[in-house]
Amino acid sequence: MTTPISLLRTVALLAACVSVMPDVALADRGRLLATGGATQLEGAAGGGLVPWAVLSGYATRDGYGATAYATRVEVDDYALDSGGVAFTARNRIEVSIARQRFHLGTLGDALGMPGATISQDIVGAKLRLAGDAIYTPWPQLSLGVQHKKNRDFGVPSAVGARDDHGTDVYLAATKVFLGGAGGYNLLVNGTLRSTEANQLGILGFGGDRGGRRVVGEASVAVLVDPSLAFGVEYRQKPDHLAFAREDAFRDVFVAWFPNKHLAAVAAWADLGSVATLDDQRGWYLSLQASL
Amino acid sequence: MNAPNRLVLFTLAIVLTLAGCATPRPAPTLYEQFGAEPGLAALVDDLLERFADDPRVGVKFANTNIPRFRRLFIEHLCQIMDGPCTYTGDRLEEAHRGLSIDEGTFNAVVEHLIDAMDAQRIPTRAQNRLIAKLAAMRKDVIYK
Ligand code: HEM
């Protein structure tokens, strides 16, 4: 199995990046630990599944920050790799690029395409509109876009997807209630997303049952200390391809922030029914390096 | 029941459970949880050493009468923690005028405070209650 090896390689690469990072004069690490979040599936700062209103890295309004991440999700019949980088300027705007590679696994075998994958590229931007998740009484509010381009449109097209590209627009609100969970810090995030994507875009955009739709996403986490959080996430999705039902994603996660250079997230994920195969459950592992 | 409803119920259950934990009955004041006057004095002395070791913070205290600051800072902590003190110093906005404390320096002080509280073995939940109070005062302290 190649997974542990490729993850190890990624960690080594991220660690190498981190080792030269402290000398980068531009890097600002002025925000508090964990306030850059982790990186979600499409490359934006967030939990694992859901983009949050926080911007990646640790830069305050006075500086710049950057992150790199690698994520692997492995469920019963499929796997997904995701990786990318993000840059944040003055805690105002985050820009990110990411690539996802979806392994068709069991379905690939059934289609006579063993080892087949579908990739997509994502360019994202997120603008902080108002607030500070910790310091303002109102939540931090951000507006984001994720422009996606499917690179292997053969299968998506065959199952009824209309387009090989699409743009998600989302509004995220994040608030940390200090001491809000029986004395422990509580993070609550809600995200509204307008999207045409089928299974994130892996199965293309729009379908025989509809196009754009607004979906809701949510995260709740409790920080048992400044470096360790436990939480749950939920992500509603459209269901616009007649050939197979599409379900919401959900997970239960633990996130560890040993310092401002590294973050690790491990989760148990339930992706529901994916491309005709039901009950896709398994683990999610993500590593993030920050400037 | 469909999935969104289940999530809402689950979240509600968590929040209610946690809210239940949040109300200890004969509530000790935060002041007591921090060890009253001797506890606060030890905490602030620890904190002052950390300030002195961090140039970014230390430089702001270059022209400060430290014994006076120490006394007033303890007094202020005591008051906001519902202890038996009356703060006699300047309003925070006045005290920090001209210091140009930026967000990063403010957070550096918060991090030193967390380290000092850890060193003084203050429980996490009491730490969070103090930080919540200080967070609300940040607007009177930064970029003045
Ligand atoms: C919410 C957080 C803070 C609180 C509650 C607070 C509280 C106080 C108090 C009570 C005083 C004494 C006022 C007086 O002299 O009459 C003081 C003075 C001072 N504080 Fe803060 N402070 C905070 C954050 C900071 C930060 C982040 C810095 C940055 C290094 C800082 C630097 C100073 C300095 C240098 C003085 C002395 C000013 C002088 O010499 O007149 N404070 N602060």
Coordinates of C-alpha atoms and ligand atoms in Angstrom, one line a residue:
Chain A
M1 CA 0.0 0.0 0.0
T2 CA 1.5 3.3 -1.1
T3 CA -0.5 5.6 1.2
P4 CA 1.8 5.7 4.3
I5 CA 4.8 6.2 2.0
S6 CA 3.3 9.0 0.1
L7 CA 2.1 10.7 3.3
L8 CA 5.6 10.2 4.8
R9 CA 7.1 11.8 1.7
T10 CA 4.7 14.7 2.0
V11 CA 5.5 15.2 5.7
A12 CA 9.2 15.2 4.8
L13 CA 8.6 17.8 2.1
L14 CA 6.5 20.0 4.4
A15 CA 9.1 19.7 7.1
A16 CA 11.8 20.8 4.7
C17 CA 9.8 23.8 3.8
V18 CA 9.2 24.6 7.4
S19 CA 12.9 24.4 8.2
V20 CA 13.7 27.3 5.9
M21 CA 10.6 29.3 6.8
P22 CA 11.6 31.0 10.0
D23 CA 14.1 33.1 7.9
V24 CA 11.4 34.5 5.7
A25 CA 11.2 38.1 6.8
L26 CA 7.7 38.6 5.5
A27 CA 6.2 35.9 7.6
D28 CA 4.0 37.2 10.4
R29 CA 3.0 34.7 13.1
G30 CA 1.2 37.3 15.2
R31 CA -2.2 35.5 15.5
L32 CA -3.0 33.1 18.2
L33 CA -2.4 29.3 17.9
A34 CA -5.0 27.4 15.8
T35 CA -6.7 30.6 14.6
G36 CA -5.6 29.8 11.0
G37 CA -7.5 26.5 11.2
A38 CA -6.5 23.5 9.2
T39 CA -7.0 23.3 5.4
Q40 CA -10.3 21.8 4.0
L41 CA -10.7 19.5 1.0
E42 CA -10.6 22.3 -1.6
G43 CA -7.6 24.2 -0.2
A44 CA -9.2 27.0 1.9
A45 CA -8.6 27.5 5.6
G46 CA -11.2 25.6 7.5
G47 CA -11.9 22.4 9.2
G48 CA -11.6 19.2 7.1
L49 CA -14.7 19.5 4.9
V50 CA -15.9 23.0 5.5
P51 CA -14.2 26.3 4.7
W52 CA -14.3 28.7 7.7
A53 CA -14.2 32.5 7.8
V54 CA -10.6 32.4 9.2
L55 CA -7.8 33.0 6.8
S56 CA -4.9 30.5 6.4
G57 CA -1.7 30.9 8.4
Y58 CA -1.0 33.3 11.3
A59 CA -0.6 36.7 9.7
T60 CA -2.2 39.7 11.4
R61 CA -3.3 42.9 9.6
D62 CA 0.3 43.9 9.7
G63 CA 1.8 41.0 7.7
Y64 CA 1.7 38.0 5.4
G65 CA 1.4 34.2 5.8
A66 CA 1.4 31.0 3.8
T67 CA 0.5 27.4 4.3
A68 CA 0.9 24.1 2.4
Y69 CA -1.2 21.0 3.0
A70 CA -1.7 17.4 2.1
T71 CA -4.8 15.4 2.8
R72 CA -5.7 11.7 2.2
V73 CA -9.3 10.4 2.6
E74 CA -9.7 6.6 2.4
V75 CA -13.2 5.1 2.5
D76 CA -14.6 1.7 1.7
D77 CA -14.4 1.8 -2.1
Y78 CA -12.6 5.0 -2.9
A79 CA -9.7 7.3 -1.9
L80 CA -9.1 11.0 -2.4
D81 CA -5.8 12.9 -2.3
S82 CA -5.8 16.7 -2.0
G83 CA -2.9 19.1 -1.7
G84 CA -2.1 22.7 -2.3
V85 CA -0.8 26.0 -1.0
A86 CA -2.5 29.2 0.3
F87 CA -1.2 32.7 0.8
T88 CA -2.8 35.3 3.1
A89 CA -2.2 39.1 3.0
R90 CA -2.8 41.3 6.0
N91 CA -5.5 38.9 7.4
R92 CA -7.7 40.3 4.7
I93 CA -7.5 38.1 1.7
E94 CA -6.5 34.5 1.2
V95 CA -5.6 33.0 -2.2
S96 CA -5.2 29.3 -2.7
I97 CA -4.5 26.6 -5.3
A98 CA -5.2 23.0 -4.9
R99 CA -5.4 19.7 -6.8
Q100 CA -7.6 16.8 -5.9
R101 CA -7.1 13.3 -7.2
F102 CA -10.0 10.9 -6.7
H103 CA -9.2 7.1 -7.0
L104 CA -12.1 5.2 -8.5
G105 CA -11.1 2.1 -6.7
T106 CA -13.9 -0.6 -6.7
L107 CA -15.9 1.4 -9.3
G108 CA -12.9 1.6 -11.5
D109 CA -12.5 -2.1 -11.4
A110 CA -16.2 -2.6 -12.2
L111 CA -15.9 -0.2 -15.2
G112 CA -12.9 -2.1 -16.5
M113 CA -10.6 0.9 -15.7
P114 CA -8.5 -0.5 -12.8
G115 CA -6.4 2.2 -11.1
A116 CA -8.4 5.0 -12.8
T117 CA -8.4 8.5 -11.2
I118 CA -10.3 11.7 -11.7
S119 CA -8.4 15.0 -11.0
Q120 CA -9.5 18.5 -10.6
D121 CA -7.8 21.8 -10.0
I122 CA -9.2 24.5 -7.7
V123 CA -8.2 28.1 -7.5
G124 CA -9.7 29.8 -4.4
A125 CA -9.9 33.3 -2.9
K126 CA -11.4 34.4 0.4
L127 CA -12.1 37.9 1.6
R128 CA -12.5 38.7 5.3
L129 CA -15.5 41.1 5.3
A130 CA -15.7 41.8 9.0
G131 CA -14.9 40.7 12.5
D132 CA -12.4 38.6 14.3
A133 CA -13.3 35.1 15.3
I134 CA -11.9 35.7 18.8
Y135 CA -11.9 39.4 19.6
T136 CA -15.1 40.9 18.2
P137 CA -18.4 40.1 19.9
W138 CA -19.8 39.3 16.4
P139 CA -18.5 36.5 14.3
Q140 CA -15.7 36.8 11.7
L141 CA -17.4 36.9 8.3
S142 CA -15.8 36.0 5.0
L143 CA -16.8 35.7 1.4
G144 CA -15.1 33.0 -0.7
V145 CA -14.9 31.6 -4.2
Q146 CA -13.6 28.3 -5.4
H147 CA -13.2 28.0 -9.2
K148 CA -12.8 24.3 -10.2
K149 CA -11.8 22.6 -13.4
N150 CA -12.2 18.9 -13.8
R151 CA -9.2 17.4 -15.7
D152 CA -10.8 14.0 -16.5
F153 CA -14.2 14.8 -17.7
G154 CA -14.9 11.4 -19.5
V155 CA -16.6 9.6 -16.7
P156 CA -18.5 12.7 -15.3
S157 CA -19.7 13.5 -18.8
A158 CA -20.9 9.9 -19.3
V159 CA -22.9 9.9 -16.1
G160 CA -24.7 13.2 -17.1
A161 CA -22.6 16.1 -15.8
R162 CA -23.1 19.2 -17.9
D163 CA -19.8 21.1 -17.4
D164 CA -16.2 20.3 -16.7
H165 CA -15.8 23.5 -14.7
G166 CA -17.8 25.5 -12.2
T167 CA -17.5 28.2 -9.5
D168 CA -18.6 27.9 -5.9
V169 CA -19.4 31.0 -3.9
Y170 CA -19.6 30.8 -0.1
L171 CA -20.3 33.0 2.9
A172 CA -18.7 31.7 6.1
A173 CA -19.2 32.9 9.7
T174 CA -16.9 31.7 12.5
K175 CA -17.0 32.6 16.2
V176 CA -14.8 31.3 19.0
F177 CA -16.6 31.6 22.3
L178 CA -13.9 31.8 25.0
G179 CA -14.8 29.5 27.8
G180 CA -18.1 28.8 25.9
A181 CA -18.1 25.0 26.3
G182 CA -18.3 24.6 30.1
G183 CA -15.2 26.7 30.4
Y184 CA -13.4 25.3 27.3
N185 CA -13.2 27.4 24.2
L186 CA -15.9 26.6 21.6
L187 CA -15.6 27.2 17.9
V188 CA -18.8 27.4 15.8
N189 CA -18.8 27.9 12.1
G190 CA -21.6 28.1 9.6
T191 CA -21.1 28.3 5.8
L192 CA -23.6 28.9 3.0
R193 CA -22.4 27.8 -0.4
S194 CA -23.8 28.3 -3.9
T195 CA -22.6 25.4 -6.0
E196 CA -23.1 23.3 -9.1
A197 CA -20.5 20.7 -8.2
N198 CA -21.3 17.0 -8.1
Q199 CA -19.2 15.3 -5.4
L200 CA -17.1 18.4 -5.0
G201 CA -16.7 18.6 -8.8
I202 CA -15.1 15.2 -9.2
L203 CA -18.2 14.2 -11.1
G204 CA -18.4 17.5 -12.9
F205 CA -20.9 20.4 -12.6
G206 CA -24.6 20.5 -13.1
G207 CA -26.6 17.4 -14.2
D208 CA -29.8 16.0 -15.6
R209 CA -31.6 16.9 -12.3
G210 CA -30.5 20.5 -11.9
G211 CA -27.8 23.1 -11.8
R212 CA -26.9 25.6 -9.1
R213 CA -28.0 25.1 -5.5
V214 CA -27.4 26.7 -2.1
V215 CA -26.2 24.2 0.5
G216 CA -25.4 24.6 4.2
E217 CA -22.3 23.5 6.0
A218 CA -21.4 23.6 9.7
S219 CA -18.6 22.9 12.1
V220 CA -18.5 22.8 15.9
A221 CA -15.3 22.2 17.9
V222 CA -14.2 22.3 21.5
L223 CA -10.6 23.2 22.3
V224 CA -9.6 21.1 25.4
D225 CA -6.4 23.2 25.4
P226 CA -4.9 25.8 23.0
S227 CA -3.4 23.1 20.9
L228 CA -6.0 20.4 20.8
A229 CA -9.5 20.5 19.4
F230 CA -12.3 17.9 19.0
G231 CA -15.1 18.5 16.6
V232 CA -17.8 17.5 14.2
E233 CA -18.5 18.8 10.7
Y234 CA -21.4 18.5 8.3
R235 CA -21.5 19.4 4.6
Q236 CA -24.7 19.4 2.6
K237 CA -24.3 18.7 -1.2
P238 CA -26.4 19.0 -4.3
D239 CA -27.9 15.8 -5.7
H240 CA -28.1 16.6 -9.4
L241 CA -27.1 13.4 -11.2
A242 CA -29.9 10.8 -11.8
F243 CA -27.5 7.9 -12.1
A244 CA -26.6 7.9 -8.4
R245 CA -27.7 9.5 -5.2
E246 CA -25.4 12.1 -3.6
D247 CA -25.4 12.4 0.2
A248 CA -24.0 15.0 2.7
F249 CA -20.5 14.6 4.0
R250 CA -19.9 14.5 7.7
D251 CA -17.0 13.8 10.0
V252 CA -15.8 13.7 13.6
F253 CA -12.3 15.1 14.0
V254 CA -9.4 15.7 16.3
A255 CA -7.0 18.6 15.3
W256 CA -3.6 19.1 16.8
F257 CA -1.6 22.3 16.6
P258 CA 1.8 21.5 18.3
N259 CA 3.1 24.9 17.2
K260 CA 2.5 27.6 14.6
H261 CA 4.3 25.7 11.9
L262 CA 2.4 22.4 11.9
A263 CA -1.1 21.2 12.2
A264 CA -2.5 17.7 11.9
V265 CA -6.1 16.6 11.6
A266 CA -7.4 13.0 11.9
A267 CA -11.0 12.3 11.3
W268 CA -13.6 9.6 10.9
A269 CA -15.6 10.5 7.8
D270 CA -18.9 9.4 6.4
L271 CA -19.3 10.4 2.8
G272 CA -22.6 8.6 2.3
S273 CA -23.4 7.2 -1.1
V274 CA -20.8 8.0 -3.8
A275 CA -21.4 7.2 -7.5
T276 CA -23.8 4.2 -6.7
L277 CA -21.7 2.7 -3.9
D278 CA -23.4 3.3 -0.5
D279 CA -22.1 3.9 3.0
Q280 CA -18.6 5.2 2.1
R281 CA -17.0 5.5 5.5
G282 CA -13.3 5.7 6.5
W283 CA -10.5 7.8 7.7
Y284 CA -9.3 11.3 6.9
L285 CA -5.8 12.5 7.6
S286 CA -4.4 16.0 6.9
L287 CA -1.1 17.7 7.5
Q288 CA -0.5 21.4 7.2
A289 CA 2.7 23.4 7.4
S290 CA 2.6 27.2 8.0
L291 CA 5.1 29.9 7.4
Chain B
M1 CA -35.4 11.9 10.1
N2 CA -33.2 13.5 7.4
A3 CA -29.6 14.2 7.9
P4 CA -29.6 18.0 8.6
N5 CA -32.1 17.5 11.4
R6 CA -30.0 14.8 13.0
L7 CA -27.0 17.1 12.9
V8 CA -28.9 20.0 14.4
L9 CA -30.2 17.7 17.2
F10 CA -26.7 16.4 17.8
T11 CA -25.2 19.9 18.0
L12 CA -28.0 21.0 20.3
A13 CA -27.3 18.0 22.5
I14 CA -23.6 18.9 22.8
V15 CA -24.3 22.5 23.5
L16 CA -26.9 21.7 26.2
T17 CA -24.6 19.1 27.8
L18 CA -21.8 21.6 27.9
A19 CA -24.0 24.4 29.1
G20 CA -25.0 22.0 32.0
C21 CA -21.4 21.6 32.9
A22 CA -20.9 25.4 32.9
T23 CA -22.9 26.0 36.1
P24 CA -20.9 24.8 39.1
R25 CA -23.1 25.6 42.1
P26 CA -21.2 27.4 44.9
A27 CA -19.1 29.1 42.3
P28 CA -15.7 30.2 43.5
T29 CA -14.8 33.6 42.1
L30 CA -12.1 33.7 39.4
Y31 CA -10.0 35.5 42.0
E32 CA -10.2 32.5 44.3
Q33 CA -9.3 30.1 41.5
F34 CA -6.2 32.2 40.8
G35 CA -5.1 31.8 44.4
A36 CA -6.2 35.3 45.7
E37 CA -3.6 38.0 46.3
P38 CA -0.5 35.7 46.6
G39 CA -1.6 33.8 43.5
L40 CA -1.9 37.0 41.5
A41 CA 1.4 38.4 42.7
A42 CA 3.2 35.2 41.7
L43 CA 1.5 35.2 38.3
V44 CA 2.4 38.8 37.6
D45 CA 6.0 38.3 38.7
D46 CA 6.3 35.3 36.4
L47 CA 4.7 37.3 33.6
L48 CA 7.0 40.3 34.1
E49 CA 10.0 38.0 33.6
R50 CA 8.6 36.7 30.4
F51 CA 8.0 40.3 29.2
A52 CA 11.6 41.2 30.0
D53 CA 12.8 38.2 27.9
D54 CA 10.8 39.2 24.8
P55 CA 12.2 42.3 23.1
R56 CA 8.9 42.9 21.2
V57 CA 7.1 43.3 24.5
G58 CA 9.9 44.5 26.7
V59 CA 10.6 47.6 24.6
K60 CA 7.1 48.9 25.4
F61 CA 8.0 49.0 29.1
A62 CA 11.2 50.9 28.5
N63 CA 9.9 54.1 30.2
T64 CA 7.6 52.4 32.7
N65 CA 7.9 52.6 36.5
I66 CA 7.7 48.8 36.9
P67 CA 6.8 48.6 40.7
R68 CA 3.9 50.9 40.0
F69 CA 2.8 48.9 36.9
R70 CA 3.0 45.7 38.9
R71 CA 0.8 47.1 41.7
L72 CA -1.8 48.5 39.3
F73 CA -1.8 45.5 37.1
I74 CA -2.4 43.1 40.0
E75 CA -5.1 45.5 41.3
H76 CA -6.8 45.6 37.9
L77 CA -6.7 41.8 37.6
C78 CA -8.1 41.5 41.1
Q79 CA -11.0 43.8 40.2
I80 CA -12.0 42.1 36.9
M81 CA -11.8 38.7 38.6
D82 CA -14.4 39.9 41.2
G83 CA -11.8 40.1 44.0
P84 CA -11.9 42.5 46.9
C85 CA -10.0 45.4 45.1
T86 CA -10.7 48.7 43.5
Y87 CA -8.5 49.6 40.6
T88 CA -6.9 53.0 41.1
G89 CA -4.9 53.4 37.8
D90 CA -5.7 55.2 34.6
R91 CA -8.3 54.1 32.1
L92 CA -6.8 51.4 29.8
E93 CA -7.2 53.7 26.8
E94 CA -5.1 56.4 28.5
A95 CA -2.5 53.9 29.9
H96 CA -1.7 52.5 26.5
R97 CA -1.8 55.8 24.5
G98 CA 1.3 56.3 22.4
L99 CA 2.5 52.8 22.8
S100 CA 1.3 51.7 19.4
I101 CA 0.6 48.1 20.5
D102 CA -0.2 46.1 17.4
E103 CA -2.3 42.9 17.1
G104 CA 0.8 40.7 17.1
T105 CA 2.2 42.3 20.3
F106 CA -1.1 42.0 22.0
N107 CA -1.2 38.3 21.1
A108 CA 2.4 37.9 22.2
V109 CA 1.3 39.1 25.7
V110 CA -1.6 36.7 25.7
E111 CA 0.7 33.9 24.9
H112 CA 3.1 34.9 27.7
L113 CA 0.1 35.0 30.0
I114 CA -1.0 31.5 29.0
D115 CA 2.6 30.2 29.6
A116 CA 2.7 32.0 33.0
M117 CA -0.7 30.6 34.0
D118 CA 0.4 27.1 32.9
A119 CA 3.5 27.6 35.1
Q120 CA 1.3 28.6 38.0
R121 CA -0.9 25.6 37.4
I122 CA -4.1 27.6 36.8
P123 CA -6.7 25.2 35.3
T124 CA -7.5 25.6 31.6
R125 CA -11.1 26.6 32.3
A126 CA -10.1 29.4 34.7
Q127 CA -7.5 30.6 32.2
N128 CA -10.2 30.8 29.5
R129 CA -12.4 32.9 31.8
L130 CA -9.7 35.4 32.3
I131 CA -8.7 35.5 28.7
A132 CA -12.4 36.1 27.7
K133 CA -12.4 39.2 30.0
L134 CA -9.1 40.5 28.6
A135 CA -10.2 39.8 25.0
A136 CA -13.1 42.2 25.5
M137 CA -10.6 45.0 26.5
R138 CA -8.3 44.6 23.5
K139 CA -10.1 47.4 21.6
D140 CA -8.9 49.8 24.3
V141 CA -5.3 48.7 24.2
I142 CA -4.3 48.2 20.5
Y143 CA -3.2 50.8 17.9
K144 CA -3.5 53.7 20.4
Ligands
HEM1 C1 -6.3 43.6 27.8 C2 -5.0 43.6 28.0 C3 -4.3 44.5 28.9 C4 -4.7 45.0 30.1 C5 -6.0 44.7 30.9 C6 -3.7 45.9 30.6 C7 -3.7 46.6 31.8 C8 -2.8 47.6 32.1 C9 -2.9 48.3 33.4 C10 -3.9 48.1 34.4 C11 -1.9 49.2 33.4 C12 -1.5 50.3 34.4 C13 -2.2 51.5 34.1 C14 -1.6 52.7 34.8 O1 -0.4 52.9 34.7 O2 -2.4 53.5 35.4 C15 -1.1 49.0 32.1 C16 0.0 49.7 31.8 C17 0.8 49.3 30.7 N1 0.5 48.3 29.8 FE1 -1.1 47.2 29.7 N2 -2.7 46.0 29.6 C18 -3.0 45.1 28.6 C19 -2.3 44.9 27.5 C20 -1.0 45.4 27.2 C21 -0.2 45.0 26.1 C22 -0.6 44.0 25.1 C23 0.9 45.7 26.2 C24 2.1 45.6 25.3 C25 3.3 45.3 25.6 C26 0.8 46.5 27.4 C27 1.8 47.4 27.8 C28 1.6 48.3 28.9 C29 2.6 49.3 29.3 C30 3.9 49.5 28.6 C31 2.1 49.9 30.4 C32 2.7 51.0 31.2 C33 2.4 52.4 30.6 C34 3.1 53.4 31.4 O3 4.3 53.3 31.7 O4 2.5 54.4 31.8 N3 -0.4 46.3 28.0 N4 -1.7 48.0 31.4

